[in-house]
Amino acid sequence: MKGFFREYRNIILIAAIIFIVYTTVFSAFNTAADFAYAADAPYIVIGEEVFLLDSETGRKLFLLPPTYYAVIDNMDEEFYYVTFNGVSGKVSKESVSVVGYHTVAPGTVQEIKIDSKYSVFTEIKLKETMEGKGEEYPVPTGESMFFLGKYPSEEMWYYVKYNDKCGYLKAEYTTAPDISTGVFIPEEKEKPAEEPAPTASSDSGNLTKILVITGVCVAVVAVIVIIFLPKKKGGNKYYYEDTDL
């Protein structure tokens, strides 16, 4: 092993020096790298007749508004798991496309109330589900709710949230029986500002880098010369050498 290193020590030393020079140069010219924009987040682009489905049961929750974006939380082979208007669910991969978006896409939440003509009642009940039997949650007729989405059936129903409960209510019972969500227009990504002209300070920084690199290169050349410089054989004689007496 010692013989191996003795034989190839010059090559190993040169390789180490080249590595040091490379890393020094690379570091010098990349310290000013600046990544101003993070990667865009993945969103689904909602098309026509796309329902948000319950993540576990697969039942329909509400109709997602066309043209809007919903952020992707997860995915599997068949579904994208997304959140829209604060409600988590899933959509079939085949029903949507995917896009990267640089900011938070808005939802369509709106505050609504029970129409005053139903104020003769003390409360109106929300249906937990439109598919099968479920619980019913009472809502006082004077309280506000939040519209989350539409559920078209024989009549139009709204999926709404009251306190911590979500459920379905006929649209005609509310102060906004014909909610329109409009068309979503994505916000354009701002272009990065043009780089300012070099200043005296930046020129000084570049000069420092050049001097550092030049100094390293000179040192490397000097070391290589020393390594390969022929060594003079010593003229000293030792007591065990043959001598002319």
GROMACS .gro file of C-alpha atoms in nm:
model
  245
    1MET     CA    1   0.000   0.000   0.000
    2LYS     CA    2   0.284   0.239   0.092
    3GLY     CA    3   0.450   0.158  -0.238
    4PHE     CA    4   0.131   0.242  -0.424
    5PHE     CA    5   0.102   0.586  -0.265
    6ARG     CA    6   0.475   0.651  -0.314
    7GLU     CA    7   0.443   0.569  -0.683
    8TYR     CA    8   0.125   0.768  -0.748
    9ARG     CA    9   0.155   1.041  -0.489
   10ASN     CA   10   0.231   1.308  -0.749
   11ILE     CA   11  -0.081   1.220  -0.950
   12ILE     CA   12  -0.296   1.213  -0.636
   13LEU     CA   13  -0.158   1.549  -0.523
   14ILE     CA   14  -0.223   1.709  -0.862
   15ALA     CA   15  -0.580   1.573  -0.869
   16ALA     CA   16  -0.643   1.718  -0.522
   17ILE     CA   17  -0.509   2.057  -0.630
   18ILE     CA   18  -0.727   2.058  -0.944
   19PHE     CA   19  -1.030   1.978  -0.728
   20ILE     CA   20  -0.952   2.265  -0.491
   21VAL     CA   21  -0.910   2.508  -0.781
   22TYR     CA   22  -1.237   2.397  -0.940
   23THR     CA   23  -1.437   2.436  -0.619
   24THR     CA   24  -1.280   2.775  -0.551
   25VAL     CA   25  -1.365   2.907  -0.898
   26PHE     CA   26  -1.715   2.762  -0.890
   27SER     CA   27  -1.783   2.915  -0.550
   28ALA     CA   28  -1.648   3.255  -0.653
   29PHE     CA   29  -1.874   3.287  -0.952
   30ASN     CA   30  -2.191   3.152  -0.794
   31THR     CA   31  -2.213   3.336  -0.463
   32ALA     CA   32  -2.434   3.600  -0.628
   33ALA     CA   33  -2.688   3.352  -0.762
   34ASP     CA   34  -3.038   3.463  -0.666
   35PHE     CA   35  -3.355   3.256  -0.714
   36ALA     CA   36  -3.630   3.519  -0.685
   37TYR     CA   37  -3.922   3.293  -0.765
   38ALA     CA   38  -4.015   2.966  -0.601
   39ALA     CA   39  -4.166   2.686  -0.807
   40ASP     CA   40  -4.532   2.730  -0.894
   41ALA     CA   41  -4.783   2.527  -0.692
   42PRO     CA   42  -4.990   2.263  -0.880
   43TYR     CA   43  -5.359   2.341  -0.933
   44ILE     CA   44  -5.638   2.170  -1.122
   45VAL     CA   45  -5.820   2.373  -1.384
   46ILE     CA   46  -6.193   2.311  -1.334
   47GLY     CA   47  -6.402   2.235  -1.641
   48GLU     CA   48  -6.774   2.192  -1.695
   49GLU     CA   49  -6.980   1.964  -1.470
   50VAL     CA   50  -6.699   1.872  -1.231
   51PHE     CA   51  -6.814   1.772  -0.883
   52LEU     CA   52  -6.598   1.778  -0.573
   53LEU     CA   53  -6.631   1.431  -0.422
   54ASP     CA   54  -6.599   1.324  -0.061
   55SER     CA   55  -6.249   1.182  -0.015
   56GLU     CA   56  -6.368   0.870   0.167
   57THR     CA   57  -6.719   0.788   0.042
   58GLY     CA   58  -6.691   0.934  -0.309
   59ARG     CA   59  -7.033   1.099  -0.279
   60LYS     CA   60  -7.086   1.433  -0.451
   61LEU     CA   61  -7.034   1.739  -0.233
   62PHE     CA   62  -7.095   2.028  -0.473
   63LEU     CA   63  -7.037   2.140  -0.829
   64LEU     CA   64  -6.707   2.319  -0.878
   65PRO     CA   65  -6.728   2.646  -1.075
   66PRO     CA   66  -6.580   2.624  -1.428
   67THR     CA   67  -6.254   2.807  -1.505
   68TYR     CA   68  -6.151   2.825  -1.138
   69TYR     CA   69  -5.839   2.667  -0.991
   70ALA     CA   70  -5.821   2.430  -0.693
   71VAL     CA   71  -5.488   2.356  -0.524
   72ILE     CA   72  -5.371   1.993  -0.534
   73ASP     CA   73  -5.293   1.848  -0.190
   74ASN     CA   74  -5.222   1.491  -0.297
   75MET     CA   75  -5.295   1.236  -0.569
   76ASP     CA   76  -5.323   0.868  -0.647
   77GLU     CA   77  -5.371   0.670  -0.966
   78GLU     CA   78  -5.731   0.788  -1.022
   79PHE     CA   79  -5.786   1.111  -0.828
   80TYR     CA   80  -5.644   1.450  -0.741
   81TYR     CA   81  -5.710   1.544  -0.379
   82VAL     CA   82  -5.785   1.915  -0.370
   83THR     CA   83  -5.919   2.194  -0.152
   84PHE     CA   84  -6.170   2.451  -0.273
   85ASN     CA   85  -6.355   2.709  -0.060
   86GLY     CA   86  -6.194   2.547   0.242
   87VAL     CA   87  -6.350   2.208   0.164
   88SER     CA   88  -6.125   1.910   0.097
   89GLY     CA   89  -6.226   1.639  -0.147
   90LYS     CA   90  -6.120   1.467  -0.467
   91VAL     CA   91  -6.183   1.487  -0.840
   92SER     CA   92  -6.125   1.235  -1.116
   93LYS     CA   93  -5.799   1.293  -1.301
   94GLU     CA   94  -5.980   1.243  -1.630
   95SER     CA   95  -6.217   1.535  -1.564
   96VAL     CA   96  -5.958   1.812  -1.517
   97SER     CA   97  -5.626   1.945  -1.638
   98VAL     CA   98  -5.333   2.063  -1.427
   99VAL     CA   99  -5.144   2.391  -1.427
  100GLY     CA  100  -4.875   2.557  -1.217
  101TYR     CA  101  -4.984   2.881  -1.049
  102HIS     CA  102  -4.757   3.127  -0.871
  103THR     CA  103  -5.004   3.266  -0.617
  104VAL     CA  104  -5.314   3.168  -0.419
  105ALA     CA  105  -5.622   3.122  -0.637
  106PRO     CA  106  -5.941   3.278  -0.494
  107GLY     CA  107  -6.253   3.082  -0.412
  108THR     CA  108  -6.622   3.169  -0.443
  109VAL     CA  109  -6.732   3.186  -0.079
  110GLN     CA  110  -7.017   3.432  -0.018
  111GLU     CA  111  -7.212   3.528   0.290
  112ILE     CA  112  -7.584   3.467   0.260
  113LYS     CA  113  -7.890   3.468   0.486
  114ILE     CA  114  -8.233   3.311   0.497
  115ASP     CA  115  -8.481   3.521   0.304
  116SER     CA  116  -8.691   3.746   0.528
  117LYS     CA  117  -9.014   3.589   0.400
  118TYR     CA  118  -8.923   3.281   0.602
  119SER     CA  119  -8.873   3.480   0.921
  120VAL     CA  120  -9.204   3.346   1.052
  121PHE     CA  121  -9.008   3.028   1.123
  122THR     CA  122  -8.754   3.018   1.400
  123GLU     CA  123  -8.516   2.790   1.213
  124ILE     CA  124  -8.454   2.605   0.888
  125LYS     CA  125  -8.267   2.274   0.876
  126LEU     CA  126  -7.968   2.186   0.664
  127LYS     CA  127  -7.945   1.840   0.510
  128GLU     CA  128  -7.618   1.663   0.579
  129THR     CA  129  -7.622   1.480   0.244
  130MET     CA  130  -7.816   1.478  -0.079
  131GLU     CA  131  -7.748   1.108  -0.130
  132GLY     CA  132  -7.929   0.883   0.115
  133LYS     CA  133  -8.025   0.961   0.471
  134GLY     CA  134  -7.824   1.181   0.702
  135GLU     CA  135  -7.852   1.421   0.990
  136GLU     CA  136  -8.019   1.761   0.981
  137TYR     CA  137  -7.870   2.072   1.135
  138PRO     CA  138  -8.095   2.360   1.254
  139VAL     CA  139  -8.007   2.715   1.145
  140PRO     CA  140  -8.187   3.014   1.304
  141THR     CA  141  -8.356   3.215   1.031
  142GLY     CA  142  -8.185   3.537   1.141
  143GLU     CA  143  -7.830   3.398   1.118
  144SER     CA  144  -7.576   3.426   0.837
  145MET     CA  145  -7.423   3.132   0.649
  146PHE     CA  146  -7.152   3.092   0.390
  147PHE     CA  147  -7.218   2.968   0.039
  148LEU     CA  148  -6.965   2.702  -0.066
  149GLY     CA  149  -7.108   2.559  -0.387
  150LYS     CA  150  -7.411   2.451  -0.588
  151TYR     CA  151  -7.579   2.114  -0.604
  152PRO     CA  152  -7.817   2.105  -0.902
  153SER     CA  153  -8.099   1.855  -0.868
  154GLU     CA  154  -8.468   1.883  -0.955
  155GLU     CA  155  -8.428   2.212  -0.771
  156MET     CA  156  -8.113   2.412  -0.703
  157TRP     CA  157  -7.955   2.347  -0.367
  158TYR     CA  158  -7.666   2.524  -0.202
  159TYR     CA  159  -7.391   2.360  -0.004
  160VAL     CA  160  -7.342   2.600   0.288
  161LYS     CA  161  -7.152   2.626   0.613
  162TYR     CA  162  -7.303   2.740   0.940
  163ASN     CA  163  -7.063   2.753   1.234
  164ASP     CA  164  -6.875   2.422   1.206
  165LYS     CA  165  -7.149   2.235   1.017
  166CYS     CA  166  -7.189   2.197   0.641
  167GLY     CA  167  -7.508   2.095   0.469
  168TYR     CA  168  -7.759   2.159   0.192
  169LEU     CA  169  -8.027   2.422   0.171
  170LYS     CA  170  -8.266   2.509  -0.113
  171ALA     CA  171  -8.139   2.814  -0.299
  172GLU     CA  172  -8.486   2.970  -0.297
  173TYR     CA  173  -8.475   2.993   0.084
  174THR     CA  174  -8.181   3.236   0.073
  175THR     CA  175  -8.130   3.603  -0.002
  176ALA     CA  176  -7.926   3.504  -0.312
  177PRO     CA  177  -8.127   3.237  -0.497
  178ASP     CA  178  -7.928   3.278  -0.820
  179ILE     CA  179  -7.563   3.315  -0.727
  180SER     CA  180  -7.324   3.374  -1.017
  181THR     CA  181  -6.955   3.302  -0.968
  182GLY     CA  182  -6.840   3.459  -1.294
  183VAL     CA  183  -6.522   3.362  -1.477
  184PHE     CA  184  -6.187   3.326  -1.306
  185ILE     CA  185  -5.903   3.520  -1.471
  186PRO     CA  186  -5.560   3.399  -1.355
  187GLU     CA  187  -5.325   3.665  -1.227
  188GLU     CA  188  -5.026   3.713  -1.452
  189LYS     CA  189  -4.685   3.648  -1.307
  190GLU     CA  190  -4.475   3.959  -1.270
  191LYS     CA  191  -4.166   3.973  -1.486
  192PRO     CA  192  -3.839   3.997  -1.293
  193ALA     CA  193  -3.692   4.347  -1.285
  194GLU     CA  194  -3.409   4.420  -1.521
  195GLU     CA  195  -3.066   4.385  -1.368
  196PRO     CA  196  -2.912   4.725  -1.284
  197ALA     CA  197  -2.598   4.839  -1.461
  198PRO     CA  198  -2.274   4.736  -1.290
  199THR     CA  199  -2.171   4.974  -1.014
  200ALA     CA  200  -1.837   5.052  -0.859
  201SER     CA  201  -1.908   4.814  -0.573
  202SER     CA  202  -1.994   4.527  -0.807
  203ASP     CA  203  -1.681   4.596  -1.012
  204SER     CA  204  -1.479   4.585  -0.691
  205GLY     CA  205  -1.638   4.252  -0.600
  206ASN     CA  206  -1.554   4.107  -0.941
  207LEU     CA  207  -1.196   4.234  -0.911
  208THR     CA  208  -1.164   4.063  -0.573
  209LYS     CA  209  -1.286   3.735  -0.725
  210ILE     CA  210  -1.035   3.765  -1.009
  211LEU     CA  211  -0.750   3.831  -0.766
  212VAL     CA  212  -0.847   3.534  -0.550
  213ILE     CA  213  -0.865   3.299  -0.848
  214THR     CA  214  -0.538   3.433  -0.990
  215GLY     CA  215  -0.365   3.383  -0.657
  216VAL     CA  216  -0.488   3.024  -0.632
  217CYS     CA  217  -0.374   2.947  -0.986
  218VAL     CA  218  -0.027   3.092  -0.921
  219ALA     CA  219   0.004   2.882  -0.605
  220VAL     CA  220  -0.099   2.570  -0.797
  221VAL     CA  221   0.158   2.632  -1.068
  222ALA     CA  222   0.426   2.682  -0.805
  223VAL     CA  223   0.337   2.354  -0.631
  224ILE     CA  224   0.342   2.162  -0.959
  225VAL     CA  225   0.684   2.305  -1.049
  226ILE     CA  226   0.820   2.204  -0.710
  227ILE     CA  227   0.680   1.851  -0.747
  228PHE     CA  228   0.839   1.788  -1.085
  229LEU     CA  229   1.163   1.982  -1.030
  230PRO     CA  230   1.452   1.733  -1.055
  231LYS     CA  231   1.606   1.673  -0.718
  232LYS     CA  232   1.984   1.699  -0.682
  233LYS     CA  233   2.146   1.393  -0.541
  234GLY     CA  234   2.314   1.467  -0.213
  235GLY     CA  235   2.697   1.457  -0.188
  236ASN     CA  236   2.714   1.356   0.176
  237LYS     CA  237   2.867   1.029   0.261
  238TYR     CA  238   2.783   0.827   0.565
  239TYR     CA  239   3.011   0.614   0.777
  240TYR     CA  240   2.884   0.291   0.633
  241GLU     CA  241   2.961   0.396   0.274
  242ASP     CA  242   3.278   0.289   0.105
  243THR     CA  243   3.549   0.550   0.147
  244ASP     CA  244   3.901   0.577   0.023
  245LEU     CA  245   4.129   0.557   0.325
   0.00000   0.00000   0.00000
